[in-house]
């Protein structure tokens, strides 16, 4: 028996060594929510067959919410925000601190291969590859290899937008667009800055949608692609 169990253990160890590392994503939550809320939303909406293909890291934003949260009464506090902005979304406060904080999260939880973001987190996730390419953000960490955008948009502040979108976003990108999402027009604008974006449309509003039988193959195909990118990097 001893020989047999030893052999089984060796085979399991060998299989684990051969198993490719899953893509690891830093997940950026929506405005005045939290990492734990985003984790709960994804776990409730996305099937296990999708979630088990990735390693997901859920940091909280750097700043406690400075006002009422839209999820009050649905999800428990505390709530956080990534940065603050004016009514027109054209001027940002604490933005540099936000970028530094995200970089610190990537260093702490690395290796991080890509970003997943919802709402304010999706705006950040869509802008960071360009800011990184320009040497403005994420200077200490490897290049982000892909992005998943849920209910996203472009930065509207000229000083950030000029750098974030001056060149096309070339990394693979998957975008969830809600037919009734108030950000949909701005999500479509972001698509124009991406090279060959993959799009999953859903009938809901500004929310994390369920992955159903219709869009599951699109999701799985994207996961295959990012798995290959992660494995090819040899980590």
Coordinates of C-alpha atoms in Angstrom, one line a residue:
X1 CA 0.0 0.0 0.0
X2 CA 2.8 2.4 0.9
X3 CA 4.4 2.1 -2.6
X4 CA 0.9 2.6 -4.2
X5 CA 0.0 5.7 -2.2
X6 CA 3.5 7.1 -2.9
X7 CA 3.1 6.6 -6.6
X8 CA -0.3 8.3 -6.6
X9 CA 1.1 11.3 -4.7
X10 CA 4.0 11.6 -7.2
X11 CA 1.5 11.5 -10.1
X12 CA -0.7 14.2 -8.5
X13 CA 2.4 16.4 -7.8
X14 CA 3.5 15.9 -11.5
X15 CA 0.0 16.8 -12.7
X16 CA -0.1 19.9 -10.6
X17 CA 3.3 21.0 -11.9
X18 CA 2.1 20.6 -15.4
X19 CA -1.2 22.5 -14.8
X20 CA -0.8 26.0 -16.3
X21 CA -1.1 28.9 -13.9
X22 CA -4.5 30.5 -14.0
X23 CA -4.7 34.1 -15.2
X24 CA -4.7 36.3 -12.1
X25 CA -6.9 39.5 -12.3
X26 CA -7.0 42.5 -10.1
X27 CA -10.7 43.3 -9.8
X28 CA -11.7 46.9 -9.3
X29 CA -15.1 47.5 -7.8
X30 CA -17.7 50.2 -8.5
X31 CA -18.0 53.6 -6.9
X32 CA -18.9 53.5 -3.2
X33 CA -19.0 49.7 -3.0
X34 CA -16.1 47.3 -2.0
X35 CA -14.0 44.4 -3.0
X36 CA -16.2 42.1 -1.0
X37 CA -19.3 43.4 -2.8
X38 CA -17.8 42.8 -6.2
X39 CA -16.8 39.3 -5.2
X40 CA -20.3 38.6 -4.0
X41 CA -21.8 40.0 -7.2
X42 CA -19.6 37.9 -9.5
X43 CA -20.2 34.7 -7.3
X44 CA -23.9 35.3 -7.6
X45 CA -24.1 36.0 -11.3
X46 CA -21.3 34.0 -12.9
X47 CA -21.1 30.2 -13.1
X48 CA -18.5 28.2 -11.4
X49 CA -17.3 27.0 -14.8
X50 CA -16.2 30.6 -15.5
X51 CA -14.9 31.6 -12.0
X52 CA -12.7 28.6 -11.6
X53 CA -10.7 29.5 -14.7
X54 CA -9.3 32.7 -13.1
X55 CA -7.7 33.8 -9.8
X56 CA -9.5 36.9 -8.7
X57 CA -8.1 39.5 -6.3
X58 CA -10.6 42.0 -4.8
X59 CA -8.9 45.0 -3.1
X60 CA -11.0 47.8 -1.6
X61 CA -10.6 51.3 -3.1
X62 CA -8.2 53.6 -1.2
X63 CA -10.8 56.1 0.1
X64 CA -13.8 55.5 2.3
X65 CA -17.0 56.6 0.6
X66 CA -17.5 60.4 1.0
X67 CA -21.3 60.2 0.5
X68 CA -24.3 57.9 0.2
X69 CA -23.8 54.6 -1.6
X70 CA -26.2 53.3 -4.3
X71 CA -26.0 49.8 -2.8
X72 CA -27.0 50.9 0.8
X73 CA -29.7 48.5 2.0
X74 CA -28.6 45.8 -0.6
X75 CA -25.0 45.3 0.5
X76 CA -23.5 46.0 3.9
X77 CA -20.9 48.7 4.4
X78 CA -18.1 49.7 4.5
X79 CA -18.0 51.3 1.1
X80 CA -15.0 52.8 -0.8
X81 CA -14.2 54.9 -3.8
X82 CA -11.1 54.9 -6.1
X83 CA -11.0 58.7 -6.6
X84 CA -13.4 61.7 -6.6
X85 CA -14.7 63.9 -9.4
X86 CA -16.8 66.9 -10.2
X87 CA -20.4 66.8 -11.5
X88 CA -19.3 66.7 -15.1
X89 CA -16.8 63.9 -14.5
X90 CA -14.1 66.1 -16.1
X91 CA -11.9 66.9 -13.1
X92 CA -10.5 64.3 -10.6
X93 CA -9.3 64.5 -7.1
X94 CA -6.9 62.0 -5.5
X95 CA -6.3 60.5 -8.9
X96 CA -2.5 60.1 -8.6
X97 CA -2.9 58.5 -5.2
X98 CA -5.4 56.1 -6.8
X99 CA -2.9 55.1 -9.5
X100 CA -0.2 54.6 -6.9
X101 CA -2.5 52.5 -4.7
X102 CA -3.5 50.2 -7.6
X103 CA 0.2 49.7 -8.5
X104 CA 0.9 48.8 -4.8
X105 CA -1.9 46.3 -5.0
X106 CA -0.4 44.7 -8.1
X107 CA 3.0 44.5 -6.5
X108 CA 1.5 43.0 -3.3
X109 CA -0.7 40.4 -5.0
X110 CA 1.4 39.8 -8.1
X111 CA 1.9 38.4 -10.5
X112 CA -1.2 40.1 -11.8
X113 CA -1.9 39.4 -15.5
X114 CA -4.9 41.6 -16.2
X115 CA -7.7 43.8 -14.8
X116 CA -11.4 43.3 -14.3
X117 CA -13.5 46.3 -13.5
X118 CA -17.1 47.4 -12.9
X119 CA -18.4 51.0 -13.3
X120 CA -15.7 53.3 -11.8
X121 CA -13.4 50.3 -11.6
X122 CA -14.2 49.6 -15.3
X123 CA -13.3 53.2 -16.3
X124 CA -10.0 52.7 -14.5
X125 CA -9.4 49.3 -16.0
X126 CA -10.0 50.6 -19.5
X127 CA -7.7 53.6 -19.0
X128 CA -4.8 51.9 -17.3
X129 CA -3.2 50.1 -20.3
X130 CA -2.8 53.4 -22.1
X131 CA -1.5 55.2 -19.0
X132 CA 0.9 52.4 -18.4
X133 CA 2.1 52.5 -22.1
X134 CA 2.8 56.2 -21.6
X135 CA 4.8 55.6 -18.5
X136 CA 2.3 57.5 -16.3
X137 CA 0.9 54.6 -14.3
X138 CA 2.0 51.1 -13.2
X139 CA 5.6 51.8 -13.9
X140 CA 7.0 49.2 -11.5
X141 CA 4.9 46.3 -12.7
X142 CA 4.7 44.2 -15.9
X143 CA 2.4 45.2 -18.7
X144 CA -1.2 44.4 -18.2
X145 CA -2.0 41.6 -20.7
X146 CA -5.8 41.9 -20.9
X147 CA -8.9 43.7 -19.5
X148 CA -12.5 42.8 -18.7
X149 CA -14.8 45.8 -18.7
X150 CA -18.3 45.6 -17.1
X151 CA -20.4 48.8 -17.5
X152 CA -17.4 50.9 -18.4
X153 CA -16.7 54.2 -20.1
X154 CA -13.9 56.5 -21.1
X155 CA -12.3 59.0 -18.8
X156 CA -13.8 62.4 -19.7
X157 CA -11.1 64.5 -18.0
X158 CA -8.9 65.8 -20.9
X159 CA -5.6 65.6 -19.0
X160 CA -6.2 61.9 -18.3
X161 CA -8.0 61.0 -21.5
X162 CA -5.3 62.4 -23.8
X163 CA -2.8 60.0 -22.3
X164 CA -5.1 57.0 -21.8
X165 CA -6.4 56.8 -25.3
X166 CA -3.7 58.5 -27.5
X167 CA -2.8 55.1 -28.8
X168 CA -5.2 52.2 -29.5
X169 CA -5.6 49.7 -26.6
X170 CA -4.0 46.7 -28.1
X171 CA -4.3 44.1 -25.3
X172 CA -7.3 41.7 -25.6
X173 CA -10.4 43.2 -24.1
X174 CA -13.8 41.8 -23.2
X175 CA -16.7 44.3 -22.7
X176 CA -20.1 43.8 -21.2
X177 CA -22.6 46.3 -22.5
X178 CA -26.1 46.6 -21.0
X179 CA -28.9 47.8 -23.4
X180 CA -30.4 49.9 -20.5
X181 CA -27.1 51.0 -19.0
X182 CA -26.9 54.8 -18.7
X183 CA -23.2 54.4 -19.5
X184 CA -23.8 52.4 -22.7
X185 CA -23.0 55.3 -25.1
X186 CA -19.7 55.9 -23.3
X187 CA -19.0 52.2 -23.2
X188 CA -19.4 52.2 -27.0
X189 CA -16.9 55.0 -27.2
X190 CA -14.4 53.0 -25.3
X191 CA -14.8 50.1 -27.8
X192 CA -13.6 52.5 -30.5
X193 CA -10.3 52.9 -28.7
X194 CA -9.8 49.1 -28.5
X195 CA -8.3 46.8 -31.1
X196 CA -10.6 44.0 -31.9
X197 CA -12.7 44.1 -28.7
X198 CA -14.9 41.2 -27.8
X199 CA -18.4 42.3 -26.8
X200 CA -21.1 40.6 -24.7
X201 CA -24.4 42.4 -24.8
X202 CA -27.1 42.0 -22.2
X203 CA -30.6 43.4 -21.7
X204 CA -30.1 44.8 -18.2
X205 CA -28.9 48.2 -16.9
X206 CA -25.8 49.3 -15.0
X207 CA -25.1 46.0 -13.3
X208 CA -23.0 42.9 -13.5
X209 CA -25.0 40.6 -15.8
X210 CA -25.5 36.8 -15.6
X211 CA -23.6 34.7 -18.0
X212 CA -26.2 32.7 -19.8
X213 CA -26.1 29.8 -22.4
X214 CA -25.9 32.4 -25.2
X215 CA -22.9 34.3 -24.1
X216 CA -21.1 31.5 -22.2
X217 CA -19.2 30.4 -25.4
X218 CA -17.9 33.9 -25.9
X219 CA -16.7 34.1 -22.3
X220 CA -15.0 30.7 -22.5
X221 CA -13.3 31.6 -25.7
X222 CA -11.9 34.8 -24.1
X223 CA -10.8 32.8 -21.1
X224 CA -9.0 30.3 -23.4
X225 CA -7.2 33.2 -25.0
X226 CA -6.1 34.8 -21.7
X227 CA -5.0 31.4 -20.4
X228 CA -2.8 31.0 -23.4
X229 CA -1.3 34.4 -23.0
X230 CA -0.6 33.7 -19.3
X231 CA 0.9 30.2 -20.0
X232 CA 3.0 31.5 -22.9
X233 CA 4.6 34.0 -20.6
X234 CA 6.2 31.1 -18.8
X235 CA 5.3 32.1 -15.3

